[in-house]
Coordinates of C-alpha atoms in Angstrom, one line a residue:
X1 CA -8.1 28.6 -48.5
X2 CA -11.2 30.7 -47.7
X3 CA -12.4 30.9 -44.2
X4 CA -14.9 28.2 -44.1
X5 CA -18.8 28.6 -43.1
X6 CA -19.4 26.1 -40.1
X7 CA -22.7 24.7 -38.8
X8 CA -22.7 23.1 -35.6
X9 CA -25.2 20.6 -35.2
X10 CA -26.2 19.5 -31.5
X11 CA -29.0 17.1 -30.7
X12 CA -30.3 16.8 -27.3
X13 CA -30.5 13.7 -25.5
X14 CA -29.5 11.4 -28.1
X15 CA -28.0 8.0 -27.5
X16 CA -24.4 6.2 -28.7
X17 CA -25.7 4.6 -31.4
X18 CA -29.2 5.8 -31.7
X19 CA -27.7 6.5 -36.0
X20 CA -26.9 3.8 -38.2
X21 CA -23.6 5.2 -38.9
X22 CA -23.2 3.9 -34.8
X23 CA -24.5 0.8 -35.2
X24 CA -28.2 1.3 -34.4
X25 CA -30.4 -0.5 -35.7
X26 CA -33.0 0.3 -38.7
X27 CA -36.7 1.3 -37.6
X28 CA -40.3 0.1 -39.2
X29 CA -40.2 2.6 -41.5
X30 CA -36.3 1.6 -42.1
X31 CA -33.3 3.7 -41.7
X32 CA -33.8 6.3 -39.0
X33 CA -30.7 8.7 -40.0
X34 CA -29.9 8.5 -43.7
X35 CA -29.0 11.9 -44.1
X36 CA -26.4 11.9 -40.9
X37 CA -24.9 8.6 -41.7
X38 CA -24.0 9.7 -45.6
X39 CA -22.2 12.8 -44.0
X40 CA -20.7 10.5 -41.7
X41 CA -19.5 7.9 -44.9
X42 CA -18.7 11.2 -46.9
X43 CA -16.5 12.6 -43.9
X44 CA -14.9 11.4 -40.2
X45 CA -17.0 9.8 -37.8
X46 CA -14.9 9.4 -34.0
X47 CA -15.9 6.4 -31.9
X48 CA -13.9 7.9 -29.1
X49 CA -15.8 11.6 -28.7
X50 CA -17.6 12.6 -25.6
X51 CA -19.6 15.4 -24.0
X52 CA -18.4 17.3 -21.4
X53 CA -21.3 16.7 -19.0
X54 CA -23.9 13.8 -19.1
X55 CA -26.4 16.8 -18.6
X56 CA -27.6 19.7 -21.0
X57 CA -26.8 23.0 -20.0
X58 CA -23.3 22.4 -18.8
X59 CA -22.1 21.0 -22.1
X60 CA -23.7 24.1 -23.7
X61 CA -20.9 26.3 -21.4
X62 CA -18.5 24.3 -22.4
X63 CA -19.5 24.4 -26.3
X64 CA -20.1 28.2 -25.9
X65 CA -16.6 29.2 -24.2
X66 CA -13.8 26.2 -25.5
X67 CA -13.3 26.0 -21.7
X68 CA -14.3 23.4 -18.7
X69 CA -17.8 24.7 -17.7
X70 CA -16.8 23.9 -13.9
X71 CA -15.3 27.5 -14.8
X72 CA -18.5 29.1 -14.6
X73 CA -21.2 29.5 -11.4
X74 CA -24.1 28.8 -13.8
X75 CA -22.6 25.0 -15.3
X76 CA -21.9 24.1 -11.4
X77 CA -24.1 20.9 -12.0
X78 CA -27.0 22.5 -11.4
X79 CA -29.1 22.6 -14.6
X80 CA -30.8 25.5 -15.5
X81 CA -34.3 24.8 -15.7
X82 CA -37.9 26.9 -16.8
X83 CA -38.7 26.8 -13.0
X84 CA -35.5 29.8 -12.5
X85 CA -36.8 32.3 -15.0
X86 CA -37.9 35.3 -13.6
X87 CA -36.5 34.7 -10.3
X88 CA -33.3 35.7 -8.4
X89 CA -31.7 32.8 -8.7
X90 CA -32.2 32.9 -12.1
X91 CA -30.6 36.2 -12.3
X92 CA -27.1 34.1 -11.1
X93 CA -27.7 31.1 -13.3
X94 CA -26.6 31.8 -16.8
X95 CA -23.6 32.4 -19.1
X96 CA -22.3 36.2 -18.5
X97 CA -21.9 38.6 -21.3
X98 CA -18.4 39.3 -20.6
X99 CA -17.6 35.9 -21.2
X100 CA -15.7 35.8 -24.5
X101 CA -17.4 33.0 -26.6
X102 CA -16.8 30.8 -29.8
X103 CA -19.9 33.1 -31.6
X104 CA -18.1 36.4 -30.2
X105 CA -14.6 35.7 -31.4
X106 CA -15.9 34.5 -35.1
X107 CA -18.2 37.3 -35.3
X108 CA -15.5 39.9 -34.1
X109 CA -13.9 38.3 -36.7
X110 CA -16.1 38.8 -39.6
X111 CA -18.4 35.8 -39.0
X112 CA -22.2 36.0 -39.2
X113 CA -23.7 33.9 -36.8
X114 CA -26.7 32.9 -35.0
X115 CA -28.5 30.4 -33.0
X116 CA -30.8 28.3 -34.0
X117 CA -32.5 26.2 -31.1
X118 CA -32.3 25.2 -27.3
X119 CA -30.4 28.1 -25.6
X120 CA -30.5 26.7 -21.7
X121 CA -28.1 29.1 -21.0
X122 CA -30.0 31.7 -18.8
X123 CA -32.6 34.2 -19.6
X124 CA -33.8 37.8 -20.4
X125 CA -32.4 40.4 -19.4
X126 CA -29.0 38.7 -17.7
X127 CA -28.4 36.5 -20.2
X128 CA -28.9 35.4 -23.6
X129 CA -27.9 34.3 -27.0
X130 CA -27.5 38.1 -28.4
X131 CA -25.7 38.8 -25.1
X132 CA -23.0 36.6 -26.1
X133 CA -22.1 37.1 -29.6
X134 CA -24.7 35.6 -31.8
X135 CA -26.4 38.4 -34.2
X136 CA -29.9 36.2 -34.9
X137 CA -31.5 33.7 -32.3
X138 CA -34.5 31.4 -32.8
X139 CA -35.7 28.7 -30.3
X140 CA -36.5 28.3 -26.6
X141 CA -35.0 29.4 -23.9
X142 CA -35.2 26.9 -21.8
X143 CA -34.4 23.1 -21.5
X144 CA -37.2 21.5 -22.8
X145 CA -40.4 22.4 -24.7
X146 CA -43.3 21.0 -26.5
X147 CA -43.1 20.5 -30.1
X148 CA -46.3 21.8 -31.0
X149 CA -47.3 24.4 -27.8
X150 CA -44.2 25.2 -27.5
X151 CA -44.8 25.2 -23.5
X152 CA -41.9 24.8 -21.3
X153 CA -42.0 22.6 -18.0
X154 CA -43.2 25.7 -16.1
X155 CA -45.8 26.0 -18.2
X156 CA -44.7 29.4 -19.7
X157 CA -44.8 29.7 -23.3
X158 CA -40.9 29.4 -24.3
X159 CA -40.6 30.5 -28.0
X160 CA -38.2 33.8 -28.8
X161 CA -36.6 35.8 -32.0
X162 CA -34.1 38.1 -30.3
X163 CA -35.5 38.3 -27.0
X164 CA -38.6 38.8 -28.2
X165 CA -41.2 36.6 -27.2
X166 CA -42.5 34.7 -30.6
X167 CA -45.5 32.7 -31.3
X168 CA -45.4 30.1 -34.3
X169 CA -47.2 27.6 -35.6
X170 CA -45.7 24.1 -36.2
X171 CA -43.7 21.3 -35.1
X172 CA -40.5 22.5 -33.7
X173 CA -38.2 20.0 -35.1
X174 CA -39.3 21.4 -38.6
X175 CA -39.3 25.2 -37.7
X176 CA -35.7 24.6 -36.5
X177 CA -35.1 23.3 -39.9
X178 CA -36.8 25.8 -41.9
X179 CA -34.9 28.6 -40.0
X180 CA -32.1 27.3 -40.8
X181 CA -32.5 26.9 -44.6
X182 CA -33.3 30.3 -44.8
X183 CA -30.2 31.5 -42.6
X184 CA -28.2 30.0 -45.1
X185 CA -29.9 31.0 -48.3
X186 CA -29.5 34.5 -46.9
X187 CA -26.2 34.4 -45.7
X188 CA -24.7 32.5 -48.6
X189 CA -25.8 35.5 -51.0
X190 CA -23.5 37.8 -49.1
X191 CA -19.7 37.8 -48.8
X192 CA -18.7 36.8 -45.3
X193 CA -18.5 33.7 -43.8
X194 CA -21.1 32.1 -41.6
X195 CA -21.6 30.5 -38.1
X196 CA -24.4 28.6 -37.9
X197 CA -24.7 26.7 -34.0
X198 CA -28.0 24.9 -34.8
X199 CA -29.6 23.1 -31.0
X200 CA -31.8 20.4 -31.9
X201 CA -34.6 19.5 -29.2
X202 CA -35.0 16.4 -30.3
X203 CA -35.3 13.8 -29.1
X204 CA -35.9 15.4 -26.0
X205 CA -39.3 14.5 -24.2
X206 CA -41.7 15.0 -24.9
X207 CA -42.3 12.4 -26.6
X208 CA -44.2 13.9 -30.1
X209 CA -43.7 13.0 -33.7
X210 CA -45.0 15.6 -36.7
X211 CA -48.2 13.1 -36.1
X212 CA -49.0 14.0 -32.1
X213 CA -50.6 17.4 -32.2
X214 CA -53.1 15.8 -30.1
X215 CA -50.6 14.3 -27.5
X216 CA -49.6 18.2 -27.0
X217 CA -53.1 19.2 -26.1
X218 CA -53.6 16.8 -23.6
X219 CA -50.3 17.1 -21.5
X220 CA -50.3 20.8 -21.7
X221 CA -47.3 21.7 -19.2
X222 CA -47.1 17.9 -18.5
X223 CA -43.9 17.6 -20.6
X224 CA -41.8 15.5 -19.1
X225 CA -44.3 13.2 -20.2
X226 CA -43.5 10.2 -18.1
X227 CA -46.6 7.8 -18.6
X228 CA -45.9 8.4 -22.8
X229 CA -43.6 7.4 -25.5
X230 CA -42.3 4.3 -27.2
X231 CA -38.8 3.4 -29.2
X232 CA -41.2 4.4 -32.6
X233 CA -41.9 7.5 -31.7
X234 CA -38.2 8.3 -30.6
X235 CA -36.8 6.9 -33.5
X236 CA -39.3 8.8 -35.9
X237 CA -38.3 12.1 -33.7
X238 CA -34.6 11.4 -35.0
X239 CA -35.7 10.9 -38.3
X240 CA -37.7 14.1 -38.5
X241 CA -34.5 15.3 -37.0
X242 CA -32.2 13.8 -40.0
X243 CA -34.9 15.1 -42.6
X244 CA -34.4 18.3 -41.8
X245 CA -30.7 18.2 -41.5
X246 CA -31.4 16.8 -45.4
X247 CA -32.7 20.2 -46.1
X248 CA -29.9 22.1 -45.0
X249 CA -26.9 20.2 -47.0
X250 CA -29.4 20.4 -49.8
X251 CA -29.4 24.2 -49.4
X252 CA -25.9 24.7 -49.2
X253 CA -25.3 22.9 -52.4
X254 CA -27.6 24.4 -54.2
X255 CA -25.8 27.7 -53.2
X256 CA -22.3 26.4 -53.8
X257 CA -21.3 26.4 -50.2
X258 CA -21.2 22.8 -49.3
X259 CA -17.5 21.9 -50.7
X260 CA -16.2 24.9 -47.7
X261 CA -18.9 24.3 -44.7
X262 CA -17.8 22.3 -41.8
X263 CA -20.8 20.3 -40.7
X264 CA -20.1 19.1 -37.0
X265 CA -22.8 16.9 -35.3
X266 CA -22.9 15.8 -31.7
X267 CA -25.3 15.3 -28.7
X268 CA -25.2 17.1 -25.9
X269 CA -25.0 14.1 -23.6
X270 CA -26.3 10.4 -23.4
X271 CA -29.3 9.2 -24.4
X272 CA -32.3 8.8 -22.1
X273 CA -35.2 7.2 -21.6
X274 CA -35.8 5.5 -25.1
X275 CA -32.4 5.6 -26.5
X276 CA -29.6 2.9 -27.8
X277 CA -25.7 3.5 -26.4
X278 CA -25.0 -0.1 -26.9
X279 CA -22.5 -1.4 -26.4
X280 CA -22.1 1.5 -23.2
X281 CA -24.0 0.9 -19.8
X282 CA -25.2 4.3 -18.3
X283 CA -27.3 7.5 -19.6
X284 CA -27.9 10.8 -19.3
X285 CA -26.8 12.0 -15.9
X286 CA -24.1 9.2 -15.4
X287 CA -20.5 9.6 -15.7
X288 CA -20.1 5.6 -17.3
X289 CA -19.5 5.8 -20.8
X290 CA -23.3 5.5 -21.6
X291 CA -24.0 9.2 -20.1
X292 CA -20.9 10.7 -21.7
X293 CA -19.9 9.0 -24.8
X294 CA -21.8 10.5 -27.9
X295 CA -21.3 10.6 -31.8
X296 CA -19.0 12.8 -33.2
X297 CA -19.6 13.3 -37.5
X298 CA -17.4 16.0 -39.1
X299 CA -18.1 16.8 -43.2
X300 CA -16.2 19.3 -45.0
X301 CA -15.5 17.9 -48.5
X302 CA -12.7 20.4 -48.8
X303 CA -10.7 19.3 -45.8
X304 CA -11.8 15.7 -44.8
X305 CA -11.4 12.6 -46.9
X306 CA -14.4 10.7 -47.0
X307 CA -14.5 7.5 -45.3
X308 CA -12.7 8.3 -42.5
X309 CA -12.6 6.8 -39.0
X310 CA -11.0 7.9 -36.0
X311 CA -10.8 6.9 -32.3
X312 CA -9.0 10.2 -31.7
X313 CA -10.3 10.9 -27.8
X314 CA -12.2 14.7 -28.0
X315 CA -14.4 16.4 -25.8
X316 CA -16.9 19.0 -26.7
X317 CA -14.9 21.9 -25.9
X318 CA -11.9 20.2 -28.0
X319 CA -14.5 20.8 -31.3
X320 CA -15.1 24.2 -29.9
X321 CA -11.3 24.8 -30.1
X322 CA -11.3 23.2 -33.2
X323 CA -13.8 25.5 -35.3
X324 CA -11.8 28.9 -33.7
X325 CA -8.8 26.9 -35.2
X326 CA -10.7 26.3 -38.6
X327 CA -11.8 29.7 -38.7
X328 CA -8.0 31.0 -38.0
X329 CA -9.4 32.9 -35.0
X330 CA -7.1 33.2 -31.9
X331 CA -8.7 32.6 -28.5
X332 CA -9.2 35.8 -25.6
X333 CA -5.6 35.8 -23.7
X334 CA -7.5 36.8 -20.7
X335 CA -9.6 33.0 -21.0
X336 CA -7.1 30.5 -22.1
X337 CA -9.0 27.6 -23.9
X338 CA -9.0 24.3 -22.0
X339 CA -10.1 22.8 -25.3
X340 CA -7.6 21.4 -27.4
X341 CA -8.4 21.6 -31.1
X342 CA -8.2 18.6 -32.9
X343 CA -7.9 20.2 -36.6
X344 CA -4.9 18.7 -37.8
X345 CA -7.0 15.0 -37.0
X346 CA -9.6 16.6 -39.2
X347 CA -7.1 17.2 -42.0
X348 CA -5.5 13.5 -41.6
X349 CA -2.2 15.6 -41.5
X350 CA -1.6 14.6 -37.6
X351 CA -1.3 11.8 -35.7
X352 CA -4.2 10.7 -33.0
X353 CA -2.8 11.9 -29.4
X354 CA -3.8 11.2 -25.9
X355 CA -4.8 13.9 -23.9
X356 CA -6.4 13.0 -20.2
X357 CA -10.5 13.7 -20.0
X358 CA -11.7 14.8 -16.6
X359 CA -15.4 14.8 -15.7
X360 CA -17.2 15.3 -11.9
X361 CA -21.0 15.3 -11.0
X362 CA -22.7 17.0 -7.7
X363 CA -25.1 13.7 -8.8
X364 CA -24.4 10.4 -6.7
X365 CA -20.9 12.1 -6.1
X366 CA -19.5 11.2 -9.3
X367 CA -16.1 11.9 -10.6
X368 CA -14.1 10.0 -13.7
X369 CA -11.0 10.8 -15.5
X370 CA -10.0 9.0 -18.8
X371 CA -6.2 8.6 -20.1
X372 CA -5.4 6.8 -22.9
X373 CA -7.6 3.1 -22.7
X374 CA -7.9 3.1 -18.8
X375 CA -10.7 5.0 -16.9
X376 CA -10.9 6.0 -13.6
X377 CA -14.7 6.2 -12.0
X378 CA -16.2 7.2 -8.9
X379 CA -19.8 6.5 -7.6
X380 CA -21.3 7.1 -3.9
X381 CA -17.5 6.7 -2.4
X382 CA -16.9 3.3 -4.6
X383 CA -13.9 3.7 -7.0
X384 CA -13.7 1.5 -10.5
X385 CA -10.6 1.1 -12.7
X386 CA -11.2 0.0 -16.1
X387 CA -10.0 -0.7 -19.1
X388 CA -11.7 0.5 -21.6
X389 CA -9.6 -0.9 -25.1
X390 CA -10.9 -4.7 -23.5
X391 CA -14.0 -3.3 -21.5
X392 CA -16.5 -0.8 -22.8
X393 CA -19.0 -2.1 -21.0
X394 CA -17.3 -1.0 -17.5
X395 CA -18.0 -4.6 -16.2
X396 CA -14.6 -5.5 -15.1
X397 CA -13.4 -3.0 -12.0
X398 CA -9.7 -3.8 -12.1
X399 CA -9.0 -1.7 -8.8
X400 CA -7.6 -4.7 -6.9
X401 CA -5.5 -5.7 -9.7
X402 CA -3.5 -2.3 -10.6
X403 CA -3.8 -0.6 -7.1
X404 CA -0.7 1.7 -8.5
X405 CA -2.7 3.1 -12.1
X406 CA -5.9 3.2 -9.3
X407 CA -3.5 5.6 -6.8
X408 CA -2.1 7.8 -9.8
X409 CA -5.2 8.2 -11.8
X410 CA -7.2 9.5 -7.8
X411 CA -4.1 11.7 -7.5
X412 CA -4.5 13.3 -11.2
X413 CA -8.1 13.5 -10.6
X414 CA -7.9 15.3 -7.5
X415 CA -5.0 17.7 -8.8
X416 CA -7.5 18.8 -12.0
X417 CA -10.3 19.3 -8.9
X418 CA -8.6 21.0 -6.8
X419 CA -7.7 23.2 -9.9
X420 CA -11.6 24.4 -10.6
X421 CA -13.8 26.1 -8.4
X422 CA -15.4 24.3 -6.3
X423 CA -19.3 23.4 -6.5
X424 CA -21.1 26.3 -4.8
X425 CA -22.5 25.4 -1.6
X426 CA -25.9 25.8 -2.2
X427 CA -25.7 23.9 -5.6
X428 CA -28.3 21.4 -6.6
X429 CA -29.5 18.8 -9.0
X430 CA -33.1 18.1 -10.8
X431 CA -33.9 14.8 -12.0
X432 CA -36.5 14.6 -14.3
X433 CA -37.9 11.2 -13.3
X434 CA -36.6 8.3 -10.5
X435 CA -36.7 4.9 -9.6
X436 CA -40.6 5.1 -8.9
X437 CA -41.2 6.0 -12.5
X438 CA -38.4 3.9 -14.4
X439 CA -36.8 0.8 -12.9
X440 CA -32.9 1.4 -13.3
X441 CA -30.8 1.2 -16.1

């Protein structure tokens, strides 16, 4: 078969089942995600996927390199945030050059690729989406921008082409899009194959629809926008989202591309403020399954059946693994992939397999490993056991009951710790908001 194009789709802060193919529920205007839930009846959707951090930028290590971002100083648990550009620390945060990554092996390989979005993996001139393999970039820098000023947190002005400072007019969810349309038009009159990673802000705050040009005046740097937003804007900011994702598959049929393109769609952690993850407890910035469990939608009409389900258990660097696989690209020998792909799940030509998922947080002290249905969790020095085939909710700590699984599952935990490097000393945390502006979840 010919190599296939891939476009990786990551949203940014969305919840569980925030899309109707996840059980969420329709909005006043009706279905918020119409576009994502017929690629998700057309192809595999996984109720068992995660992210590898319930926080942005170290998923986005761990998407760029196959590998466990705990591998890297600059995914340590301390998010990389508008506040380090410019400055010495800034100059250690960030994912080095010399880092072989996905968009370096496909495009050493004959891919094409580029970066459409949310970088958040360190700035100008250390670091940097040419810097590590990707031949266009459009999008912020930073974590989070405003849809229409395009301000980051700092209050800098966070828009780039290259690393080239760009100013543009529009709502970003939309310019995203548009980019994006146009990278594959372009691409698909040419010969080689494509690698499209295409970072969604939304629905990150702030909280804008196409309608809120007037919200963005007023908050200027303000973004985190704390005293703002409702479920109807958030939900409209995942439709926009889904519109736009619309334009793309429509582009790639158009061109004849869409029977050979993997379309992969995930989030880059739980949902937050506004968001749906029932039936999970927890969000963004928790290790219960509410902060770490996310949709996982895979469409490639000349690989996947349609219809498909699987609760095959995957993490993001497994899908990372996964589209080297699909591409027939080996991984660097000198950076051993800690992803496992999960290709021949894709195919339906191998059987669903347990593999053990290991997660730790600088946050509240947090550390959870899953294997197989049971779940091991860690908060503030209190240990949970759960089972998560009977439990998904994490209500039922069976510690007391299986003090044996509880002592093996530490043990395994602490093995795979002791394993990565440990968190720097001077390594922090930001958190956006607390208990004086939300009560808890």
């Amino acid at each position: 078969m010919t190599r296939p194009n891939i476009i990786f789709i990551v949203a940014d802060d969305l919840g569980y089942a925030d899309l109707g193919c996840y059980g969420g529920r329709d909005a006043d205007f009706g279905p918020v995600s119409p576009v994502l839930d017929s690629l998700a009846k057309n192809g595999l959707k996984l109720t068992q996927g995660y992210a590898n951090s319930p926080v942005c930028s170290p998923t986005r290590f761990a998407l760029a390199t196959a590998r466990y971002q705990y591998r890297l100083r600059g995914a340590a648990e301390e998010p990389i945030n508008s506040k380090t550009r410019g400055t010495p620390l800034g100059a250690k945060l960030g994912l080095p050059p010399e880092i072989p990554t996905v968009a370096s092996l496909l495009k050493k390989a004959g891919y094409r690729t580029a970066l459409i979005g949310k970088w958040h993996l360190g700035y100008p001139p250390h670091f940097g989406p040419l810097r590590s393999g990707y031949e266009e970039y459009f999008g912020p820098m930073s974590g989070g921008v405003d849809y229409f000023t395009h301000l980051s947190s700092a209050g800098q002005h966070d828009l780039w082409v290259g690393e080239e400072e760009h100013h543009d007019e529009g709502y970003l969810t939309d310019l995203l899009s548009q980019r994006s349309v146009d990278f594959v038009n372009r691409m698909s009159a040419g010969e080689a194959p494509f690698f499209l990673s295409l970072h969604y802000t939304a629905p990150h705050w702030p909280w804008e629809t196409r309608d809120d040009r007037e919200t963005a005046e007023q908050l200027g740097a303000g973004i985190t926008h704390l005293a703002g937003g409702n479920i109807h804007q958030y939900r409209r900011m995942i439709h926009h989202m889904d519109e736009g994702i619309g334009w793309i598959v429509e582009a790639l049929r158009s061109n004849g591309q869409l029977d050979n393109t993997l379309i992969v769609f995930t989030s880059d952690n739980g949902g937050e403020r506004f968001s749906d993850s029932w039936p999970l407890v927890g969000g963004k910035m928790d290790l219960t399954e509410g902060g770490i469990r996310v949709p996982w939608i895979a469409h490639w009409p000349a690989v996947i059946d349609a219809g498909r389900s699987s609760s095959q258990q995957c993490m993001s660097m497994d899908w990372s693994a996964t589209v080297l696989d699909a591409a027939g690209v080996a991984a660097d020998p000198g950076h051993p992939l800690d992803g496992i792909s999960i290709l021949p799940v894709l195919q339906g030509e191998g059987a669903e397999f347990s593999r053990p998922l290991y997660w730790r947080m600088l946050y509240r002290g947090q550390r959870a490993l899953r294997v197989g249905e049971w779940k091991y969790l860690q908060v503030e020095g209190n240990e949970y056991l759960f089972n998560l085939a009977r439990d998904e909710r994490e209500r039922a700590n069976l510690a007391t009951q299986e003090p044996e699984r509880l002592q093996r599952m530490r043990a395994d935990w602490e093995a795979w710790n002791a394993s990565m490097p440990a968190i720097a000393n001077d390594a922090s945390y930001s958190l956006v908001y607390t208990l004086k502006n939300m009560p808890a979840r």
